[in-house]
Amino acid sequence: MKILALSDWFPYPPDNGARIRIHNLLRQLAQWHEIVLLSFTREPPSVQDMDAVQAYCREVRTVPFRHYHPHRLKAVLGLFQPRPRSVIDTYSPEMEKLVRKKQGEESFDAVVAFAIGPSGGIASYVQEMRGMPRVVEDLELTIIKDRIDIQPHWYQQLRLRLTWWKLRNYTTRLLRDIDGYTVASVKERDLLLSILPNCQLQAVIPNGVDLALYNGDFGPTEPDSLVFPGALTYEANLGAIKLFLAKVFPIVKTRCPGVKLYITGRTDGVRLQDLPSHNGVVLTGYLDDIRPRVSCSSVCVVPMTVGGGTRLKVLEAMALGTPVVSTNKGAEGLEVAAEQNILIADEPTEFANAILRLLDDPALRAKLAANGQKLVHEQYGWERIGEDLDRFLHQVLSEHQLQGAA
């Protein structure tokens, strides 16, 4: 097929969850199809980054992303409109013009919008496109839905309920205008089906791991070391680590005073002074290669309380043979088995005790490591996931052709 791909994120370098997913799925699809990519960019891509994407896309065009500012006039006026304010404020006439221009220049067999995020703003550019199958890849709404019930103040709950109402209505209209969509987890699919049941084709396409990148030896394990691989610029990560440092880490330190916690990823603009302070906490900042830090840690901790999709941080740790302790939310959407390839705990004391079990028990660490690697290799390689997405696109195309013939 000849595919027009639209993306909220420029897919290279693959250094966050969105980029990793888009980069790997496009790379897999490029084995069988010709791809033209129109992408937003948060910063101008380097020559090397552009070359890396052009290695699997026939053509790549970019538009600067318009960041959401809630106090901008357009966003303020969005309070009185039914669409989410983020969709209104970040809408780009430049991207709309580029999409229309490209559609006028050549014909495509399908358009795929990589719409990662709660608003899925890039999907709005395909709503008016006609004559070809339109697929939205990785719709994600649960992060907003889940946050409503954990808000401590009524006015915060009210604000989020309004956001959810707008997002639900926007998504309903979007789903009626497209031919198919994918999600990263069964829970995400069930939420969307509750909004608009049996409307069009859908598929669960989970996150994955580039298995070839995780077979190396990255050095010996550092005793009594924990790692949380996640940028604190992402609100769900920041909330998780605040809770962990306030309620879990002190229990672990009481029984294991020498324990270290490495928090990886960007912290730009984050008020680090608001984090509970402890000796042994190391903020590594952005790492060009996160694999050595995760591989050499005794335990990977995933204390997430909100969010959707499936956790790349869990899959990557498992692929590296690092045992994982996670909340149910952190492991959501993954075919994991507690006590076999992961430890699951939601309460702070239980979470701390699970970490201490692993630090004290080399045999348990080895068991979880081996079983975790086996799971990832059997179910979460990007090659297999790419084949699933390819089959789904062919299914959407066939259905579209049948409807056209009718």
Tab-separated table of C-alpha atoms in Angstrom:
chain	number	residue	atom	x	y	z
A	1	MET	CA	0.000	0.000	0.000
A	2	LYS	CA	0.875	3.650	-0.338
A	3	ILE	CA	0.308	5.125	3.130
A	4	LEU	CA	0.046	8.756	4.214
A	5	ALA	CA	1.186	8.834	7.851
A	6	LEU	CA	0.437	11.790	10.145
A	7	SER	CA	2.215	11.992	13.482
A	8	ASP	CA	1.935	14.057	16.646
A	9	TRP	CA	5.619	13.264	17.348
A	10	PHE	CA	8.647	13.208	15.075
A	11	PRO	CA	9.692	9.565	15.497
A	12	TYR	CA	13.435	10.040	15.942
A	13	PRO	CA	15.346	9.779	18.181
A	14	PRO	CA	13.161	7.066	19.800
A	15	ASP	CA	13.769	8.371	23.331
A	16	ASN	CA	10.267	8.519	24.815
A	17	GLY	CA	7.249	6.253	24.708
A	18	ALA	CA	5.514	8.051	21.837
A	19	ARG	CA	8.592	8.210	19.633
A	20	ILE	CA	9.551	4.607	20.360
A	21	ARG	CA	6.133	3.347	19.313
A	22	ILE	CA	5.839	5.465	16.157
A	23	HIS	CA	9.423	4.807	15.037
A	24	ASN	CA	9.130	1.061	15.386
A	25	LEU	CA	5.665	0.728	13.841
A	26	LEU	CA	6.621	2.868	10.840
A	27	ARG	CA	9.842	0.906	10.430
A	28	GLN	CA	7.902	-2.358	10.415
A	29	LEU	CA	5.235	-1.098	7.987
A	30	ALA	CA	7.942	0.212	5.644
A	31	GLN	CA	8.989	-3.378	4.955
A	32	TRP	CA	5.769	-3.864	2.962
A	33	HIS	CA	4.455	-0.391	2.135
A	34	GLU	CA	5.519	2.995	0.792
A	35	ILE	CA	5.173	5.688	3.451
A	36	VAL	CA	4.917	9.474	3.229
A	37	LEU	CA	5.225	11.067	6.683
A	38	LEU	CA	3.840	14.451	7.752
A	39	SER	CA	4.937	15.083	11.318
A	40	PHE	CA	4.896	17.695	14.026
A	41	THR	CA	8.253	18.461	15.656
A	42	ARG	CA	8.938	19.773	19.155
A	43	GLU	CA	12.353	20.991	17.975
A	44	PRO	CA	13.885	21.055	14.496
A	45	PRO	CA	15.222	17.567	13.711
A	46	SER	CA	18.948	17.249	13.101
A	47	VAL	CA	20.274	16.069	9.753
A	48	GLN	CA	21.039	12.699	11.369
A	49	ASP	CA	17.527	12.395	12.791
A	50	MET	CA	15.963	13.269	9.447
A	51	ASP	CA	18.211	10.754	7.659
A	52	ALA	CA	17.176	8.038	10.136
A	53	VAL	CA	13.470	8.559	9.354
A	54	GLN	CA	14.028	8.935	5.615
A	55	ALA	CA	15.638	5.505	5.692
A	56	TYR	CA	12.125	4.030	5.963
A	57	CYS	CA	9.879	6.827	4.666
A	58	ARG	CA	9.865	7.829	0.999
A	59	GLU	CA	9.160	11.442	1.939
A	60	VAL	CA	9.218	13.328	5.251
A	61	ARG	CA	7.694	16.785	5.821
A	62	THR	CA	7.573	18.536	9.207
A	63	VAL	CA	5.616	21.325	10.896
A	64	PRO	CA	6.500	22.942	14.263
A	65	PHE	CA	4.196	21.729	17.011
A	66	ARG	CA	2.045	24.394	18.647
A	67	HIS	CA	2.355	23.805	22.388
A	68	TYR	CA	-0.759	24.083	24.525
A	69	HIS	CA	-0.979	27.214	26.686
A	70	PRO	CA	-4.164	27.251	28.819
A	71	HIS	CA	-4.034	31.040	29.322
A	72	ARG	CA	-3.738	31.903	25.627
A	73	LEU	CA	-6.857	33.649	24.277
A	74	LYS	CA	-7.663	30.772	21.931
A	75	ALA	CA	-7.524	28.313	24.837
A	76	VAL	CA	-9.571	30.556	27.135
A	77	LEU	CA	-12.282	30.910	24.499
A	78	GLY	CA	-12.183	27.131	24.169
A	79	LEU	CA	-13.829	26.929	27.596
A	80	PHE	CA	-17.099	27.750	25.850
A	81	GLN	CA	-16.710	25.260	22.992
A	82	PRO	CA	-17.540	21.529	22.971
A	83	ARG	CA	-14.104	20.380	21.751
A	84	PRO	CA	-11.218	19.923	24.243
A	85	ARG	CA	-9.263	23.136	24.745
A	86	SER	CA	-5.976	21.392	23.957
A	87	VAL	CA	-7.280	20.350	20.521
A	88	ILE	CA	-8.471	23.900	19.798
A	89	ASP	CA	-5.324	25.659	21.013
A	90	THR	CA	-2.804	23.339	19.334
A	91	TYR	CA	-4.589	23.160	15.967
A	92	SER	CA	-2.149	24.082	13.217
A	93	PRO	CA	-3.342	25.755	9.976
A	94	GLU	CA	0.105	24.946	8.602
A	95	MET	CA	-0.417	21.210	9.148
A	96	GLU	CA	-3.924	21.399	7.693
A	97	LYS	CA	-2.553	23.120	4.589
A	98	LEU	CA	0.226	20.534	4.244
A	99	VAL	CA	-2.219	17.615	4.542
A	100	ARG	CA	-4.535	19.092	1.907
A	101	LYS	CA	-1.597	19.865	-0.403
A	102	LYS	CA	-0.200	16.346	-0.162
A	103	GLN	CA	-3.609	14.794	-0.711
A	104	GLY	CA	-4.024	16.937	-3.838
A	105	GLU	CA	-0.597	16.005	-5.189
A	106	GLU	CA	-0.957	12.232	-5.105
A	107	SER	CA	-3.351	9.456	-4.182
A	108	PHE	CA	-2.920	7.122	-1.212
A	109	ASP	CA	-4.382	3.748	-0.293
A	110	ALA	CA	-4.785	4.713	3.370
A	111	VAL	CA	-4.045	7.451	5.883
A	112	VAL	CA	-2.846	6.559	9.392
A	113	ALA	CA	-2.804	9.188	12.147
A	114	PHE	CA	-0.435	8.343	15.003
A	115	ALA	CA	-2.486	10.109	17.652
A	116	ILE	CA	-0.715	9.162	20.883
A	117	GLY	CA	-2.017	11.196	23.819
A	118	PRO	CA	-5.335	11.919	25.533
A	119	SER	CA	-6.476	14.451	22.935
A	120	GLY	CA	-5.314	12.675	19.789
A	121	GLY	CA	-5.178	16.106	18.122
A	122	ILE	CA	-3.464	14.890	14.950
A	123	ALA	CA	-6.535	12.750	14.221
A	124	SER	CA	-8.633	15.850	13.559
A	125	TYR	CA	-6.718	16.467	10.317
A	126	VAL	CA	-8.094	13.244	8.789
A	127	GLN	CA	-11.759	13.728	9.674
A	128	GLU	CA	-12.570	15.578	6.467
A	129	MET	CA	-10.450	13.349	4.202
A	130	ARG	CA	-12.480	11.179	1.860
A	131	GLY	CA	-11.830	8.468	-0.685
A	132	MET	CA	-9.422	6.367	1.355
A	133	PRO	CA	-9.471	4.343	4.589
A	134	ARG	CA	-8.699	6.490	7.639
A	135	VAL	CA	-7.131	4.863	10.686
A	136	VAL	CA	-6.229	6.452	14.023
A	137	GLU	CA	-3.361	4.613	15.710
A	138	ASP	CA	-3.178	4.437	19.519
A	139	LEU	CA	-6.088	6.405	20.891
A	140	GLU	CA	-5.553	6.918	24.618
A	141	LEU	CA	-8.224	8.259	26.969
A	142	THR	CA	-7.841	6.401	30.262
A	143	ILE	CA	-5.218	8.793	31.631
A	144	ILE	CA	-7.905	11.503	31.844
A	145	LYS	CA	-10.663	9.173	33.025
A	146	ASP	CA	-8.485	7.698	35.792
A	147	ARG	CA	-7.396	11.076	37.133
A	148	ILE	CA	-10.930	12.172	38.005
A	149	ASP	CA	-11.412	9.944	41.040
A	150	ILE	CA	-7.978	10.603	42.584
A	151	GLN	CA	-8.341	14.394	42.690
A	152	PRO	CA	-8.429	15.606	46.310
A	153	HIS	CA	-10.513	18.750	45.722
A	154	TRP	CA	-14.020	19.071	44.327
A	155	TYR	CA	-13.094	21.892	41.946
A	156	GLN	CA	-10.296	19.788	40.443
A	157	GLN	CA	-12.740	16.935	39.959
A	158	LEU	CA	-15.235	19.311	38.355
A	159	ARG	CA	-12.595	20.655	35.963
A	160	LEU	CA	-11.539	17.148	34.941
A	161	ARG	CA	-15.143	16.001	34.529
A	162	LEU	CA	-15.672	18.874	32.101
A	163	THR	CA	-12.497	17.891	30.258
A	164	TRP	CA	-13.682	14.268	30.117
A	165	TRP	CA	-17.123	15.313	28.826
A	166	LYS	CA	-15.504	17.322	26.030
A	167	LEU	CA	-13.022	14.575	25.225
A	168	ARG	CA	-15.751	11.953	25.129
A	169	ASN	CA	-17.877	14.026	22.727
A	170	TYR	CA	-14.874	14.845	20.552
A	171	THR	CA	-13.880	11.171	20.399
A	172	THR	CA	-17.437	10.090	19.550
A	173	ARG	CA	-17.490	12.418	16.539
A	174	LEU	CA	-13.994	11.333	15.542
A	175	LEU	CA	-14.835	7.627	15.623
A	176	ARG	CA	-17.912	8.191	13.469
A	177	ASP	CA	-15.760	9.894	10.819
A	178	ILE	CA	-12.963	7.304	10.520
A	179	ASP	CA	-12.760	3.695	9.332
A	180	GLY	CA	-10.757	2.048	12.103
A	181	TYR	CA	-8.653	2.656	15.187
A	182	THR	CA	-6.089	0.911	17.354
A	183	VAL	CA	-5.362	1.026	21.074
A	184	ALA	CA	-2.447	-0.223	23.139
A	185	SER	CA	-4.425	-2.231	25.695
A	186	VAL	CA	-7.670	-4.141	26.192
A	187	LYS	CA	-8.775	-1.668	28.869
A	188	GLU	CA	-8.355	1.217	26.443
A	189	ARG	CA	-10.392	-0.684	23.844
A	190	ASP	CA	-13.172	-1.411	26.343
A	191	LEU	CA	-13.356	2.258	27.329
A	192	LEU	CA	-13.717	3.326	23.692
A	193	LEU	CA	-16.332	0.646	23.017
A	194	SER	CA	-18.310	1.956	25.985
A	195	ILE	CA	-18.299	5.389	24.328
A	196	LEU	CA	-19.296	4.176	20.872
A	197	PRO	CA	-19.926	0.408	20.654
A	198	ASN	CA	-19.575	-1.483	17.374
A	199	CYS	CA	-19.014	1.651	15.318
A	200	GLN	CA	-16.048	0.563	13.192
A	201	LEU	CA	-13.048	-1.741	13.097
A	202	GLN	CA	-10.640	-1.703	16.038
A	203	ALA	CA	-7.576	-3.655	17.175
A	204	VAL	CA	-5.331	-3.908	20.228
A	205	ILE	CA	-1.745	-3.186	19.137
A	206	PRO	CA	0.428	-3.277	22.278
A	207	ASN	CA	3.753	-1.577	22.829
A	208	GLY	CA	6.867	-3.608	22.251
A	209	VAL	CA	10.630	-3.909	22.336
A	210	ASP	CA	13.278	-3.968	19.616
A	211	LEU	CA	14.685	-7.304	20.768
A	212	ALA	CA	17.964	-6.911	18.860
A	213	LEU	CA	18.876	-3.909	21.035
A	214	TYR	CA	18.487	-5.752	24.345
A	215	ASN	CA	20.750	-8.774	23.965
A	216	GLY	CA	24.042	-7.194	25.028
A	217	ASP	CA	25.974	-7.296	28.295
A	218	PHE	CA	25.758	-3.917	29.995
A	219	GLY	CA	27.821	-4.745	33.067
A	220	PRO	CA	27.361	-6.230	36.549
A	221	THR	CA	24.340	-5.535	38.721
A	222	GLU	CA	24.788	-2.807	41.344
A	223	PRO	CA	23.665	-4.149	44.753
A	224	ASP	CA	20.709	-2.475	46.474
A	225	SER	CA	19.911	-0.247	43.493
A	226	LEU	CA	16.489	0.758	42.197
A	227	VAL	CA	15.643	2.491	38.939
A	228	PHE	CA	12.600	4.425	37.776
A	229	PRO	CA	12.965	4.984	34.016
A	230	GLY	CA	10.713	7.896	33.198
A	231	ALA	CA	10.911	11.623	32.512
A	232	LEU	CA	9.402	13.714	35.302
A	233	THR	CA	8.143	16.151	32.674
A	234	TYR	CA	5.330	13.630	32.113
A	235	GLU	CA	2.659	14.284	34.747
A	236	ALA	CA	1.865	10.613	35.385
A	237	ASN	CA	5.546	9.868	36.067
A	238	LEU	CA	5.919	12.878	38.344
A	239	GLY	CA	2.871	11.908	40.388
A	240	ALA	CA	4.116	8.338	40.692
A	241	ILE	CA	7.575	9.308	41.913
A	242	LYS	CA	6.199	11.864	44.403
A	243	LEU	CA	4.076	9.147	45.978
A	244	PHE	CA	6.957	6.669	45.916
A	245	LEU	CA	9.389	9.053	47.617
A	246	ALA	CA	6.812	10.081	50.217
A	247	LYS	CA	5.430	6.669	51.224
A	248	VAL	CA	7.493	3.788	49.817
A	249	PHE	CA	11.152	4.777	49.734
A	250	PRO	CA	11.349	5.680	53.475
A	251	ILE	CA	10.240	2.118	54.380
A	252	VAL	CA	12.835	0.603	52.068
A	253	LYS	CA	15.596	2.860	53.476
A	254	THR	CA	14.736	1.938	57.061
A	255	ARG	CA	15.558	-1.719	56.379
A	256	CYS	CA	18.165	-1.136	53.665
A	257	PRO	CA	19.972	2.147	54.504
A	258	GLY	CA	22.382	1.892	51.577
A	259	VAL	CA	19.707	1.634	48.899
A	260	LYS	CA	19.933	3.967	45.898
A	261	LEU	CA	17.148	5.100	43.593
A	262	TYR	CA	18.052	6.278	40.088
A	263	ILE	CA	15.404	8.410	38.373
A	264	THR	CA	16.155	8.791	34.681
A	265	GLY	CA	14.812	11.218	32.115
A	266	ARG	CA	14.283	14.908	31.613
A	267	THR	CA	13.290	17.236	34.447
A	268	ASP	CA	13.057	20.523	32.506
A	269	GLY	CA	10.567	22.876	34.140
A	270	VAL	CA	9.834	20.483	37.025
A	271	ARG	CA	9.877	21.954	40.558
A	272	LEU	CA	12.319	19.440	41.974
A	273	GLN	CA	12.173	21.158	45.353
A	274	ASP	CA	8.628	19.809	45.677
A	275	LEU	CA	9.900	16.222	45.662
A	276	PRO	CA	10.394	14.598	49.087
A	277	SER	CA	14.122	14.710	49.819
A	278	HIS	CA	16.118	11.569	50.648
A	279	ASN	CA	19.741	10.529	50.632
A	280	GLY	CA	20.415	7.994	47.929
A	281	VAL	CA	18.128	9.515	45.276
A	282	VAL	CA	19.997	10.226	42.036
A	283	LEU	CA	18.425	12.249	39.213
A	284	THR	CA	20.419	11.162	36.183
A	285	GLY	CA	18.803	13.575	33.746
A	286	TYR	CA	18.313	12.583	30.126
A	287	LEU	CA	20.411	9.564	29.132
A	288	ASP	CA	21.325	8.955	25.507
A	289	ASP	CA	21.215	5.238	26.258
A	290	ILE	CA	19.069	4.117	29.177
A	291	ARG	CA	19.864	0.411	28.827
A	292	PRO	CA	23.034	0.288	31.005
A	293	ARG	CA	21.320	2.081	33.896
A	294	VAL	CA	18.281	-0.199	33.844
A	295	SER	CA	20.306	-3.361	33.223
A	296	CYS	CA	22.707	-2.708	36.105
A	297	SER	CA	19.946	-1.952	38.643
A	298	SER	CA	18.728	-4.612	41.066
A	299	VAL	CA	15.041	-3.690	40.709
A	300	CYS	CA	12.959	-1.544	38.352
A	301	VAL	CA	10.088	0.190	40.173
A	302	VAL	CA	6.884	1.247	38.366
A	303	PRO	CA	4.615	2.867	40.996
A	304	MET	CA	2.124	4.326	38.484
A	305	THR	CA	-1.357	5.337	39.634
A	306	VAL	CA	-2.752	6.811	36.406
A	307	GLY	CA	-2.148	6.397	32.697
A	308	GLY	CA	-3.162	4.308	29.742
A	309	GLY	CA	-1.651	2.005	27.150
A	310	THR	CA	1.066	-0.431	28.145
A	311	ARG	CA	4.253	0.455	29.960
A	312	LEU	CA	7.333	0.464	27.800
A	313	LYS	CA	9.390	0.848	30.978
A	314	VAL	CA	8.140	-2.553	32.187
A	315	LEU	CA	8.840	-4.284	28.865
A	316	GLU	CA	12.293	-2.746	28.510
A	317	ALA	CA	13.293	-3.714	32.049
A	318	MET	CA	12.100	-7.267	31.465
A	319	ALA	CA	13.980	-7.448	28.156
A	320	LEU	CA	17.155	-6.450	30.016
A	321	GLY	CA	16.607	-9.028	32.743
A	322	THR	CA	15.867	-6.482	35.481
A	323	PRO	CA	13.130	-7.655	37.898
A	324	VAL	CA	10.096	-5.350	38.106
A	325	VAL	CA	7.884	-4.289	40.997
A	326	SER	CA	4.776	-2.518	39.742
A	327	THR	CA	1.323	-1.392	40.729
A	328	ASN	CA	-1.612	-2.993	38.933
A	329	LYS	CA	-1.958	0.244	36.970
A	330	GLY	CA	1.708	0.141	35.963
A	331	ALA	CA	1.368	-3.406	34.618
A	332	GLU	CA	-2.030	-2.805	33.056
A	333	GLY	CA	-2.423	-4.120	29.531
A	334	LEU	CA	0.492	-6.562	29.777
A	335	GLU	CA	0.127	-10.344	29.855
A	336	VAL	CA	2.145	-10.608	33.068
A	337	ALA	CA	1.790	-13.109	35.917
A	338	ALA	CA	2.373	-11.954	39.495
A	339	GLU	CA	5.086	-13.882	41.330
A	340	GLN	CA	6.160	-15.485	38.030
A	341	ASN	CA	7.593	-12.660	35.945
A	342	ILE	CA	6.723	-9.577	38.028
A	343	LEU	CA	5.754	-8.530	41.561
A	344	ILE	CA	2.527	-6.519	41.911
A	345	ALA	CA	1.657	-4.269	44.868
A	346	ASP	CA	-0.600	-1.232	45.183
A	347	GLU	CA	-0.327	-0.211	48.841
A	348	PRO	CA	2.899	1.621	49.853
A	349	THR	CA	3.877	-0.897	52.551
A	350	GLU	CA	3.233	-3.843	50.232
A	351	PHE	CA	5.211	-2.154	47.472
A	352	ALA	CA	8.157	-1.547	49.812
A	353	ASN	CA	8.050	-5.154	51.058
A	354	ALA	CA	8.074	-6.439	47.471
A	355	ILE	CA	11.203	-4.411	46.745
A	356	LEU	CA	12.892	-5.692	49.912
A	357	ARG	CA	11.999	-9.295	49.013
A	358	LEU	CA	13.828	-8.908	45.734
A	359	LEU	CA	16.848	-7.168	47.257
A	360	ASP	CA	17.153	-10.002	49.800
A	361	ASP	CA	16.461	-12.962	47.496
A	362	PRO	CA	18.825	-13.564	44.531
A	363	ALA	CA	16.894	-16.688	43.499
A	364	LEU	CA	13.638	-14.714	43.212
A	365	ARG	CA	15.397	-12.003	41.217
A	366	ALA	CA	16.804	-14.631	38.827
A	367	LYS	CA	13.404	-16.288	38.417
A	368	LEU	CA	11.586	-13.044	37.582
A	369	ALA	CA	14.395	-11.953	35.262
A	370	ALA	CA	14.360	-15.178	33.247
A	371	ASN	CA	10.576	-15.374	33.014
A	372	GLY	CA	10.284	-11.692	32.136
A	373	GLN	CA	12.744	-12.029	29.274
A	374	LYS	CA	10.884	-15.093	28.014
A	375	LEU	CA	7.564	-13.206	28.022
A	376	VAL	CA	8.962	-10.244	26.087
A	377	HIS	CA	10.634	-12.433	23.467
A	378	GLU	CA	7.486	-14.490	22.921
A	379	GLN	CA	4.873	-11.705	22.831
A	380	TYR	CA	6.330	-8.204	22.641
A	381	GLY	CA	8.833	-8.027	19.790
A	382	TRP	CA	8.092	-5.186	17.374
A	383	GLU	CA	8.319	-7.601	14.436
A	384	ARG	CA	5.277	-9.533	15.635
A	385	ILE	CA	3.406	-6.358	16.611
A	386	GLY	CA	4.136	-4.777	13.225
A	387	GLU	CA	2.645	-7.804	11.495
A	388	ASP	CA	-0.512	-7.418	13.610
A	389	LEU	CA	-0.844	-3.765	12.589
A	390	ASP	CA	-0.268	-4.662	8.932
A	391	ARG	CA	-3.037	-7.268	9.038
A	392	PHE	CA	-5.385	-4.741	10.602
A	393	LEU	CA	-4.669	-2.126	7.913
A	394	HIS	CA	-5.418	-4.700	5.221
A	395	GLN	CA	-8.654	-5.562	7.032
A	396	VAL	CA	-9.680	-1.885	7.093
A	397	LEU	CA	-8.788	-1.503	3.411
A	398	SER	CA	-10.827	-4.580	2.444
A	399	GLU	CA	-13.852	-3.354	4.419
A	400	HIS	CA	-13.547	0.078	2.816
A	401	GLN	CA	-13.452	-1.461	-0.660
A	402	LEU	CA	-16.500	-3.621	0.110
A	403	GLN	CA	-18.471	-0.606	1.280
A	404	GLY	CA	-17.438	1.295	-1.833
A	405	ALA	CA	-18.586	-1.566	-4.062
A	406	ALA	CA	-21.919	-1.689	-2.227
